[in-house]
Short mmCIF file of C-alpha atoms in Angstrom, two decimals:
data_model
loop_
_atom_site.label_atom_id
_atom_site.label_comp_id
_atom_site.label_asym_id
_atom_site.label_seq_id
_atom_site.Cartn_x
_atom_site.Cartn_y
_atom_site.Cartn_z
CA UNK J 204 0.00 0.00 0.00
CA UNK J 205 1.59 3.43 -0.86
CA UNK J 206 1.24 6.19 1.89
CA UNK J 207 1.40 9.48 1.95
CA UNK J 208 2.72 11.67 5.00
CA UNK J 209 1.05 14.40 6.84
CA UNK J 210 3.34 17.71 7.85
CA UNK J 211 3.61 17.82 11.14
CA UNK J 212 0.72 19.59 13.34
CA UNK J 213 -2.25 18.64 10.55
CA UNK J 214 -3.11 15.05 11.70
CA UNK J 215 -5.91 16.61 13.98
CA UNK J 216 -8.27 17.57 11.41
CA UNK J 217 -8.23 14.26 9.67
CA UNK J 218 -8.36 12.28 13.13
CA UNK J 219 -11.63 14.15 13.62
CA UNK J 220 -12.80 12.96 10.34
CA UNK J 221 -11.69 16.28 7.56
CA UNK J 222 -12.70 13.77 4.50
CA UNK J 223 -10.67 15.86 1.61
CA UNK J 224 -7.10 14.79 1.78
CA UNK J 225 -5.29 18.28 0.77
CA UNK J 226 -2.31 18.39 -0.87
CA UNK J 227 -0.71 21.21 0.89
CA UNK J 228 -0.75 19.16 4.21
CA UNK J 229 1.09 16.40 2.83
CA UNK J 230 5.18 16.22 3.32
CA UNK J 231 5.59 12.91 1.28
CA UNK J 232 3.33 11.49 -1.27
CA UNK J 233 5.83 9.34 -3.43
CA UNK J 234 4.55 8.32 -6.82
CA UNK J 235 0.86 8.93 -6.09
CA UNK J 236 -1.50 8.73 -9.58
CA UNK J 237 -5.57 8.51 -10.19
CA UNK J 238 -7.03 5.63 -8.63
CA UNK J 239 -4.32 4.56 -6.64
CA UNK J 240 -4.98 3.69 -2.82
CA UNK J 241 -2.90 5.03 0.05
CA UNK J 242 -2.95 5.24 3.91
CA UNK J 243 -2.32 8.94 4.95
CA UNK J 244 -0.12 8.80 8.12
CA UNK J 245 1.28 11.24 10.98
CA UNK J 246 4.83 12.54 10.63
CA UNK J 247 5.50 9.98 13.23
CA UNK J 248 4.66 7.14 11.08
CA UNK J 249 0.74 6.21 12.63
CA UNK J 250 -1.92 5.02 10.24
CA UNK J 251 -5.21 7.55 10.12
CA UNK J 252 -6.95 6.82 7.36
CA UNK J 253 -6.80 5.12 3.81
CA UNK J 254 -7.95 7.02 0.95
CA UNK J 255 -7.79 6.95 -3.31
CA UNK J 256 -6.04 9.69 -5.28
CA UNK J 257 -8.80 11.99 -6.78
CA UNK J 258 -7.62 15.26 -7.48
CA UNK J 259 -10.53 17.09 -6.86
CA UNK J 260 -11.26 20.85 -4.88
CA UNK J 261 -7.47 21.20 -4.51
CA UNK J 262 -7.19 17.89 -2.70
CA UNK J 263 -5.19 14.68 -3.38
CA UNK J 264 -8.19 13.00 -3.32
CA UNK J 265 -10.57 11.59 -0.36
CA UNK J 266 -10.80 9.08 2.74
CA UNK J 267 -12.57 6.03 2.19
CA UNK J 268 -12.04 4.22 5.84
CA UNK J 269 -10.34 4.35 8.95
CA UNK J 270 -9.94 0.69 9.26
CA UNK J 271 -6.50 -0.40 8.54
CA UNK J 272 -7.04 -3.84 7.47
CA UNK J 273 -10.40 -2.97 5.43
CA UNK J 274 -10.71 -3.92 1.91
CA UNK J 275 -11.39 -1.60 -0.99
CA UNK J 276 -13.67 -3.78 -3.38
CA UNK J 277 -16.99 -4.32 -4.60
CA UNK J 278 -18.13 -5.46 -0.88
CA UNK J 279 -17.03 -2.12 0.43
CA UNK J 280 -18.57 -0.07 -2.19
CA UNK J 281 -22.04 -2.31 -1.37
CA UNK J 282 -21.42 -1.77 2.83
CA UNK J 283 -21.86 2.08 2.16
CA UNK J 284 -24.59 2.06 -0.70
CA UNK J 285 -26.87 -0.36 1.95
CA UNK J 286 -26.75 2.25 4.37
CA UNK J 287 -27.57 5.29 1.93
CA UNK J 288 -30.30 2.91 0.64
CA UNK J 289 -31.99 2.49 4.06
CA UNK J 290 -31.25 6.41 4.68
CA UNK J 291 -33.57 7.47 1.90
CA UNK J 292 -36.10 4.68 2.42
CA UNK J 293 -38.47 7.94 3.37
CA UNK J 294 -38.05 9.01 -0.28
CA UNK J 295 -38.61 5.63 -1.58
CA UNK J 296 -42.41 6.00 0.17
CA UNK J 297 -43.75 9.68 -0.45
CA UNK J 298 -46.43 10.07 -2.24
CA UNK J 299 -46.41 12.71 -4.79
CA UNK J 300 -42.28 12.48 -5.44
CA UNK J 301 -40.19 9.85 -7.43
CA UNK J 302 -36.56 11.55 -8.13
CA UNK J 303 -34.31 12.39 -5.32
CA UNK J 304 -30.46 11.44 -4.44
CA UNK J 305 -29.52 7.95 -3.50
CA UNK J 306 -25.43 8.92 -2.82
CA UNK J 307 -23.95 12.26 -1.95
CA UNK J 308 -20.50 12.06 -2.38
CA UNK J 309 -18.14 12.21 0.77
CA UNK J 310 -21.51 12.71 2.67
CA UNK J 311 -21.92 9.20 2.32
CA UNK J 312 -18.36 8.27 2.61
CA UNK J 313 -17.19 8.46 -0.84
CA UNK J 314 -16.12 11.44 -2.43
CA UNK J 315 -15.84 12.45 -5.88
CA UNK J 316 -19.16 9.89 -6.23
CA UNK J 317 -23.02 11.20 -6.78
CA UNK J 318 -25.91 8.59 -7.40
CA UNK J 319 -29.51 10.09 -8.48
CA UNK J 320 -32.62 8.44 -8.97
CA UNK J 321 -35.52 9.53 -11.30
CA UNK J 322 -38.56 7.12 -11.38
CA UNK J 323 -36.43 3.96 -11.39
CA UNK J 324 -33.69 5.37 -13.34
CA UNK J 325 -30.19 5.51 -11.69
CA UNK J 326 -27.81 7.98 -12.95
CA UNK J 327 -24.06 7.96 -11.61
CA UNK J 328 -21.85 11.21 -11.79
CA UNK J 329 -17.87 10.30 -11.66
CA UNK J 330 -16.04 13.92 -10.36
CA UNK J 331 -12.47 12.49 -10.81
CA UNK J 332 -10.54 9.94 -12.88
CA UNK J 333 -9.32 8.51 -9.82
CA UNK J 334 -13.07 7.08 -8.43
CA UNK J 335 -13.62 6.41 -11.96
CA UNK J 336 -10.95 3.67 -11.56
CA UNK J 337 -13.28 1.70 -9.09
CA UNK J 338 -15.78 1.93 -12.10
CA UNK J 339 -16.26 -1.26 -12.43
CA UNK J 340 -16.89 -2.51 -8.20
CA UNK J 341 -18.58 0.56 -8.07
CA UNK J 342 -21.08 -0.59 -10.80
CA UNK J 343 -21.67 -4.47 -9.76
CA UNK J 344 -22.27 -3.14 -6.05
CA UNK J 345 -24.66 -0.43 -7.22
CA UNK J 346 -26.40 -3.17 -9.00
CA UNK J 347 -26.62 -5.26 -6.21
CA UNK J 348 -28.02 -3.07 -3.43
CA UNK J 349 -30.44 -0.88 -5.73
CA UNK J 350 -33.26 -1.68 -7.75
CA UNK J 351 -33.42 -0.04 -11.08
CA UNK J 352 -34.79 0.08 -14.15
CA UNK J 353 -31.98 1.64 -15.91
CA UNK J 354 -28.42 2.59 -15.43
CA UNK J 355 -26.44 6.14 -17.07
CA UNK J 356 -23.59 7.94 -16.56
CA UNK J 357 -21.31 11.53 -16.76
CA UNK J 358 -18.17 11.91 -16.01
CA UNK J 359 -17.63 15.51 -14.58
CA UNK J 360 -14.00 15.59 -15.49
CA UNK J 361 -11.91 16.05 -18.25
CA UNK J 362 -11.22 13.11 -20.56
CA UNK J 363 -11.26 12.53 -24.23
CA UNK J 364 -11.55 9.09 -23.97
CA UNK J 365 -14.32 8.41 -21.57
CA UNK J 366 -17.69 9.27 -22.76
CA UNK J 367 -20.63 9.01 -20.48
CA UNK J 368 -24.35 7.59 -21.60
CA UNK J 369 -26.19 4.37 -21.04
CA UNK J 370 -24.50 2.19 -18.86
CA UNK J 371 -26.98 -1.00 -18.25
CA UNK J 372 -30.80 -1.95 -17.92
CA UNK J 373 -34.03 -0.88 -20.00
CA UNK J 374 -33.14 2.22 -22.01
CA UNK J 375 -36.09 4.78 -22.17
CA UNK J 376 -36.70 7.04 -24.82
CA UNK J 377 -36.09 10.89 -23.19
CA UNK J 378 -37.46 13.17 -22.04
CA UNK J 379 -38.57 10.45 -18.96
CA UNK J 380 -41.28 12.20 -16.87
CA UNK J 381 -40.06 12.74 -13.05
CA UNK J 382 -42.26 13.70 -10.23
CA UNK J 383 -41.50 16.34 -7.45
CA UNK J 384 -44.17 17.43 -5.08
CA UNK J 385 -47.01 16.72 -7.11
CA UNK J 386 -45.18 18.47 -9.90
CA UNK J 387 -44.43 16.83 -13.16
CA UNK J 388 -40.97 17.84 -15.12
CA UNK J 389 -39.21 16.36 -18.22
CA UNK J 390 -35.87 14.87 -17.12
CA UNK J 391 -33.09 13.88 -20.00
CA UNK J 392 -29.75 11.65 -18.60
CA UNK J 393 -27.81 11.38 -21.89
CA UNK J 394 -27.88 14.96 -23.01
CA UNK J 395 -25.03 17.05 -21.52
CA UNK J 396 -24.02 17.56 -18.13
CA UNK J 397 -27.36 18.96 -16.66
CA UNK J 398 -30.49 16.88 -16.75
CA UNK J 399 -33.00 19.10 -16.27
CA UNK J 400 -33.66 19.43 -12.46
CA UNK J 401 -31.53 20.37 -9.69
CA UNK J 402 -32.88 18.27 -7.13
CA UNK J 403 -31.05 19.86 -4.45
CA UNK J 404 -33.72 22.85 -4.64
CA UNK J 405 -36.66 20.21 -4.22
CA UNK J 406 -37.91 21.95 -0.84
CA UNK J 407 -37.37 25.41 -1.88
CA UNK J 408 -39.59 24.79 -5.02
CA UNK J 409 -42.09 23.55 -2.50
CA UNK J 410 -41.36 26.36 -0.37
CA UNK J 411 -42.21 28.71 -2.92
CA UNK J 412 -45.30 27.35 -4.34
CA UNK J 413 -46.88 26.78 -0.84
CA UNK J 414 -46.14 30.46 0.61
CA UNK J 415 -44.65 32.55 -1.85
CA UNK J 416 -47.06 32.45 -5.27
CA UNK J 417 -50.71 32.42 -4.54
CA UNK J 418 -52.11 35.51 -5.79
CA UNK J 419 -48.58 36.60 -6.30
CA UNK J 420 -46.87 37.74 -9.85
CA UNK J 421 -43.70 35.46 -10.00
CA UNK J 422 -40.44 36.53 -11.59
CA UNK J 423 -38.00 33.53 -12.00
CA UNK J 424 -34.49 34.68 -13.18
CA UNK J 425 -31.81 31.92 -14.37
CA UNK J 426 -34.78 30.13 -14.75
CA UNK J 427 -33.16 27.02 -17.10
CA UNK J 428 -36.15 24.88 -17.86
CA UNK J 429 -38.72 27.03 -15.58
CA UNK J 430 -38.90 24.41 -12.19
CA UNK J 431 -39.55 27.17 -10.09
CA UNK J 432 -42.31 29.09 -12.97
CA UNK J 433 -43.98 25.90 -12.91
CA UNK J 434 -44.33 24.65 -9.33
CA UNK J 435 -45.42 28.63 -8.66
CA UNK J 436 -47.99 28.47 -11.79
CA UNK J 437 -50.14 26.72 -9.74
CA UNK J 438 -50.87 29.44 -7.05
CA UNK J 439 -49.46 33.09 -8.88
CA UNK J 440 -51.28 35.42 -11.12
CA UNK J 441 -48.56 34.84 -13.82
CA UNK J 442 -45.22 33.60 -13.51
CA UNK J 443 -42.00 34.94 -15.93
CA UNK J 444 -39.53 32.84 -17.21
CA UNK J 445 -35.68 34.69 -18.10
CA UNK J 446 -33.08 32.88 -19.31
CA UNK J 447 -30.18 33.57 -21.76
CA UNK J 448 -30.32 30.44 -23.06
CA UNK J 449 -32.55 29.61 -26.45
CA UNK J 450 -32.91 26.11 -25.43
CA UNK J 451 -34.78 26.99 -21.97
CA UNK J 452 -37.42 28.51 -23.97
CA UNK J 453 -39.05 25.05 -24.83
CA UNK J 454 -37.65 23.00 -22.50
CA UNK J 455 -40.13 25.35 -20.15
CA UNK J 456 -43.11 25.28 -22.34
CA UNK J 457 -42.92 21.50 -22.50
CA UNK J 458 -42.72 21.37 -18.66
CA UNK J 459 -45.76 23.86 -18.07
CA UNK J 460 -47.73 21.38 -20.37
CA UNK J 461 -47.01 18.76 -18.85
CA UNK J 462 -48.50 19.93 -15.55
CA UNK J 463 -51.45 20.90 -17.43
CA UNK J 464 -50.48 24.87 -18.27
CA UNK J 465 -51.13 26.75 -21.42
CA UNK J 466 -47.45 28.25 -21.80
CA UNK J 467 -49.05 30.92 -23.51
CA UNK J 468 -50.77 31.84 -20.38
CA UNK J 469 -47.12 32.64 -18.72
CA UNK J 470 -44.32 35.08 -19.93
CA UNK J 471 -40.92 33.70 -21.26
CA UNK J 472 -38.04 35.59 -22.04
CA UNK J 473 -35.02 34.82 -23.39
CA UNK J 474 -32.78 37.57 -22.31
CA UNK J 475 -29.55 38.42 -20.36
CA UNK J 476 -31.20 39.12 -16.85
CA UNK J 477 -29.40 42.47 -16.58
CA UNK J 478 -30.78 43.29 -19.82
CA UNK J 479 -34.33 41.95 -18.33
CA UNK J 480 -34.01 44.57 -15.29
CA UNK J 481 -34.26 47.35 -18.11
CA UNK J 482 -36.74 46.02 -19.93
CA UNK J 483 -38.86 45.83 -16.93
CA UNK J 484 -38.10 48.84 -15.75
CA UNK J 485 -39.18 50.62 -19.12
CA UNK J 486 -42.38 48.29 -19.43
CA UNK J 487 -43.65 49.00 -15.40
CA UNK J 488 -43.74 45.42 -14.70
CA UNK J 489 -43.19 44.38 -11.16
CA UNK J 490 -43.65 41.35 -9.34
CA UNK J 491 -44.59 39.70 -5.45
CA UNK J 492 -41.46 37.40 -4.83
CA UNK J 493 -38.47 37.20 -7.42
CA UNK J 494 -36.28 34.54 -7.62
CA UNK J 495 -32.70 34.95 -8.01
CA UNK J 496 -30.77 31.63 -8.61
CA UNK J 497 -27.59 32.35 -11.00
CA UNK J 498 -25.13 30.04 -11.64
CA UNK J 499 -21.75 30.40 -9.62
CA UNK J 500 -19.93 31.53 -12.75
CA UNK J 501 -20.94 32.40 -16.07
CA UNK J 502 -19.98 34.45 -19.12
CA UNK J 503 -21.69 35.53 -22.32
CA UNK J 504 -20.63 38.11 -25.11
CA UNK J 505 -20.94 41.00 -23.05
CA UNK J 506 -19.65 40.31 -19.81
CA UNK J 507 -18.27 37.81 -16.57
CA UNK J 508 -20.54 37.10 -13.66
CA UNK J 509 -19.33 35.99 -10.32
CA UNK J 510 -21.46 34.88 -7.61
CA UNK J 511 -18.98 36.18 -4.81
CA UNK J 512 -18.29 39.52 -6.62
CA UNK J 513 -21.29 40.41 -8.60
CA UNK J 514 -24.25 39.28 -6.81
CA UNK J 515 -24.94 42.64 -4.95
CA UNK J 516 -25.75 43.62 -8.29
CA UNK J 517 -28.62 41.43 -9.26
CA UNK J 518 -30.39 42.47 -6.26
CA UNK J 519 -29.92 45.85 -6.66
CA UNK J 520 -31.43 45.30 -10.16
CA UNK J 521 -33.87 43.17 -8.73
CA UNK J 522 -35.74 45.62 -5.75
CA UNK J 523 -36.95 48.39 -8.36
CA UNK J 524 -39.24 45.31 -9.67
CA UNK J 525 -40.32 44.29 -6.54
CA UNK J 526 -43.83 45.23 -5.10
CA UNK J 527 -44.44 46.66 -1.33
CA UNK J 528 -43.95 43.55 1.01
CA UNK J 529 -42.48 41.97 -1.80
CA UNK J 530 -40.34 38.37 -1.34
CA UNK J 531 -36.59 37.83 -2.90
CA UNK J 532 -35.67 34.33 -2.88
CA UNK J 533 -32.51 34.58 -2.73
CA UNK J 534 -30.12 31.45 -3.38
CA UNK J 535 -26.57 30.19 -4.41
CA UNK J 536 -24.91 26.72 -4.91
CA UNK J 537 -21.15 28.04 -4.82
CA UNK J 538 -19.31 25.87 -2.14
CA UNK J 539 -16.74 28.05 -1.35
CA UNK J 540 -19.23 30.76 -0.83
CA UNK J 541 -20.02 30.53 3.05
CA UNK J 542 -23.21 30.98 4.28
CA UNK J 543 -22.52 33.97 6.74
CA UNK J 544 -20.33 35.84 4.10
CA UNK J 545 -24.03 35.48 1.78
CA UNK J 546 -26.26 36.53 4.34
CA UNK J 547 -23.68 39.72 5.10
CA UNK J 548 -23.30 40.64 1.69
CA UNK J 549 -27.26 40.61 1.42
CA UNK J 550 -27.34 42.95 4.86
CA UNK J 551 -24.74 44.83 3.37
CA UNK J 552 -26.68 45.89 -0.08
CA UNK J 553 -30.12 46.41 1.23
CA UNK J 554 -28.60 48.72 4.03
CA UNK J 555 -26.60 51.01 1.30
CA UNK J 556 -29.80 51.02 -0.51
CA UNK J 557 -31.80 52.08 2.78
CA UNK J 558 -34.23 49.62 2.52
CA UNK J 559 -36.34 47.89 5.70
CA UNK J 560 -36.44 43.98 4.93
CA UNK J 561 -36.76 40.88 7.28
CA UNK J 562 -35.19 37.25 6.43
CA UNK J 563 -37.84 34.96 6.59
CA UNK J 564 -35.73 32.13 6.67
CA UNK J 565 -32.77 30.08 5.53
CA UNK J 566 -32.91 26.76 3.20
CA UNK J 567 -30.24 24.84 2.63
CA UNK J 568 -29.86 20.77 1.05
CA UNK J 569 -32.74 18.50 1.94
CA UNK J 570 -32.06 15.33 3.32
CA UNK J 571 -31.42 13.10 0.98
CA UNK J 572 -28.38 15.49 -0.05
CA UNK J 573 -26.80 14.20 3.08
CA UNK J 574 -23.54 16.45 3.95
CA UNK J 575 -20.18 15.95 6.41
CA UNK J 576 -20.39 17.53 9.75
CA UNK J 577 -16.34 18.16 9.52
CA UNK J 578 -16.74 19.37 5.76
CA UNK J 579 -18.62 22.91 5.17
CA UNK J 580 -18.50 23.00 1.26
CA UNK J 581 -20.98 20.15 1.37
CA UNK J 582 -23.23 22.04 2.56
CA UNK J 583 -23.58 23.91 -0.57
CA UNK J 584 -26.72 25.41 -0.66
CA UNK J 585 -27.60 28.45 0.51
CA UNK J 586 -31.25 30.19 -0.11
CA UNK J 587 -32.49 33.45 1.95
CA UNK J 588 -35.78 34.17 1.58
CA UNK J 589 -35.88 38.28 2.49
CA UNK J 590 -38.89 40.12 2.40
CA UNK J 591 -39.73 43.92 2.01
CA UNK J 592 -40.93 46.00 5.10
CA UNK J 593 -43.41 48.77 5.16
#
C-alpha cells in the first residue's frame, strides 16, 4: 500500500474525520496517480486513514475508511450504498415524489461519487478519474443493493476518452417524466451535463409554491427549464420565465404542459437578466417574490458574472421590480461561498440602498443530499428568503 505523510501539526483535522485529503498538508506522497490507494499517516509514522487519489477541490483526493485492514472492493462499495439505501427509504415511500439522491459524495463516505434516482432510473456522476478507476466494483455493487430500471452515466471531469451515456438496464426514450411534489418535469440523462432538475432545490420549489405564489406575480431569473415558474404556476397570477439560453425557452413550455399549463398563459423571455431589469423597468412590470438563482460563474458576449463579486448587483437590479412587502428568494450553490459571508453581503446591499427587509428564513440541502459535519462545502446550498418592510 503506498502512503502518503502528513506535515507535522495537521493530523488533527483528519483524526476528527476532515474527509478531503489536501495536498498542501502532505510532506511525502511518493509516486501517487488517479485511482491509486494510500494510507495517509502522521509525521511519526501512525496510520489515520486510507484514501484513493482523486484530485478534486485542490485535494489529493478523499478518505474512504479508517480501518487499517479494510478492503477496498466491490463489498465495500455495497457496505456504504446499503446504508444510503436504508437512509432514503423515506423518499422511496412519499407520495407525490419519485426523483431524489440515493449517494452524496463524501456525505456518504465516498467522495468524488453522486448517485440520483428519477422514477427507477439511476444515474451515476464520476467527479475524478481517480473514483472512476473503481468503475467497475462501483457498478456491480450499485447493482446489487439498488433496484433499477436503468443505469447512465457523466463523467464531470476532463477526458477525451471516456464518454458518459447508457450504462446497463431498460433504455427509455427521453425526455422520462419525473415527479417532485405533485409536480411533473421532463428529465433527460444522456444529453449534456445537466439533466433538467436540480434536485437539491426540491424543498425550496415547495417552499415557494406553498407560501410565496398564490395571488402573487412570479419573476423567476436563471430560470433554465422554468422548475420554479412551474411549481409557482399553480398558485401566482402569472409567472415569468428569463433565461439567456434559447434552449430553456421550450424546455419550459414543454414542462408547463405537462402539468397541465397553457405556456401561452405565462411570460418567457429569453434575455440576459441584466438586460431583463431594463426592460422591466421601461415596461412597469413588477412582481410579489423574485427569484434569483444564477449560476456560480458564467460568461456571455458582453460580460463575466461571479457569484462572490457580482451578486450585490442582481439584487440591486432586482428591488426596483419588486412590489411593497415583496419576497426575494434569494439562493446560491457556490461551495466556497459561506453561508454567513451570503447573508452579510445581502445585509450589506439592502442597508446602502436604505431599505427595511426581514429574512424569513434560511434553506439549505434536503435530506437526501446528506452532507459531512467536519466538511462545510458540502453544505452547498444556501437560499435566503428576504422580504420587504413597510
Amino acid at each position: 500500500m503506498k502512503t502518503a505523510i502528513l506535515n507535522k501539526g495537521k493530523e488533527t483535522k483528519y483524526i476528527n474525520g476532515y474527509p478531503l485529503i489536501e495536498e498542501e498538508d502532505i510532506y511525502q506522497q511518493g509516486a501517487l496517480e488517479s485511482g491509486d490507494l494510500f494510507h495517509l499517516k502522521t509525521a511519526q509514522g501512525d496510520y489515520i486513514a486510507t484514501g484513493y487519489v482523486g484530485f478534486q477541490h485542490k485535494g489529493l483526493g478523499w478518505v474512504l475508511t479508517y480501518d487499517e485492514a479494510a478492503v477496498i472492493d466491490q463489498a465495500f462499495f455495497e457496505n456504504v450504498f446499503e446504508l444510503a439505501r436504508q437512509e432514503r427509504d423515506y423518499y422511496y415511500r412519499i407520495d407525490g415524489t419519485n426523483a431524489f439522491r440515493l449517494f452524496n459524495g463524501e456525505g456518504d463516505g465516498v467522495g468524488g461519487l453522486t448517485i440520483d434516482y428519477y422514477n427507477g432510473h439511476l444515474l451515476i456522476q464520476w467527479y475524478s478519474r481517480g473514483i472512476y478507476a473503481f468503475r467497475d466494483d462501483i457498478i456491480a455493487a450499485i447493482t446489487t443493493v439498488f433496484d433499477y430500471t436503468s443505469i447512465y452515466e457523466k463523467t464531470r471531469f476532463k477526458d477525451s476518452n471516456i464518454e458518459g451515456g447508457f450504462v446497463m438496464g431498460d433504455a427509455p426514450e427521453f425526455p422520462i417524466v419525473i415527479e417532485e411534489n405533485f409536480t411533473f418535469y421532463n428529465v433527460h440523462l444522456d444529453d449534456g451535463p445537466m439533466t433538467g432538475i436540480f434536485l437539491d432545490q426540491k424543498e425550496v420549489r415547495k417552499k415557494i409554491r406553498d407560501y410565496y405564489s398564490a395571488e402573487r406575480r412570479v419573476l423567476n431569473l436563471f430560470s433554465y427549464t422554468g422548475a420554479f415558474s412551474v411549481i409557482a404556476a399553480s398558485e401566482a397570477t402569472q409567472t415569468t420565465s428569463v433565461d439567456l439560453a434559447n434552449r430553456s425557452r421550450p424546455m419550459t413550455e414543454e414542462n408547463f404542459g405537462l402539468n397541465g399549463i397553457d405556456p401561452k398563459t405565462q411570460a418567457l423571455y429569453v434575455m440576459d437578466t441584466f438586460d431583463y431589469y431594463k426592460y422591466a423597468e421601461r415596461h412597469g412590470l413588477t412582481y410579489d417574490t423574485i427569484v434569483i438563482d444564477p449560476p456560480s460563474f458564467a460568461r456571455n458576449k458582453k460580460k463575466t458574472f461571479s457569484v462572490t463579486k457580482d451578486y450585490d448587483k442582481l439584487i440591486k437590479g432586482a428591488l426596483p421590480l419588486l412590489n411593497r412587502k415583496g419576497t426575494l428568494v434569494l439562493s446560491t450553490n457556490h461551495s466556497m461561498y459561506p453561508l454567513k459571508s451570503f447573508k452579510n453581503m445581502i445585509k450589506r446591499t439592502m442597508t446602502e440602498l436604505g431599505v427595511s427587509y426581514r429574512i424569513d428564513e434560511v434553506m439549505g440541502l434536503p435530506k437526501d443530499f446528506k452532507t459531512h459535519t467536519q466538511y462545510k462545502p458540502s453544505k452547498y446550498l444556501k437560499v435566503v428568503f428576504v422580504t420587504l418592510m413597510d
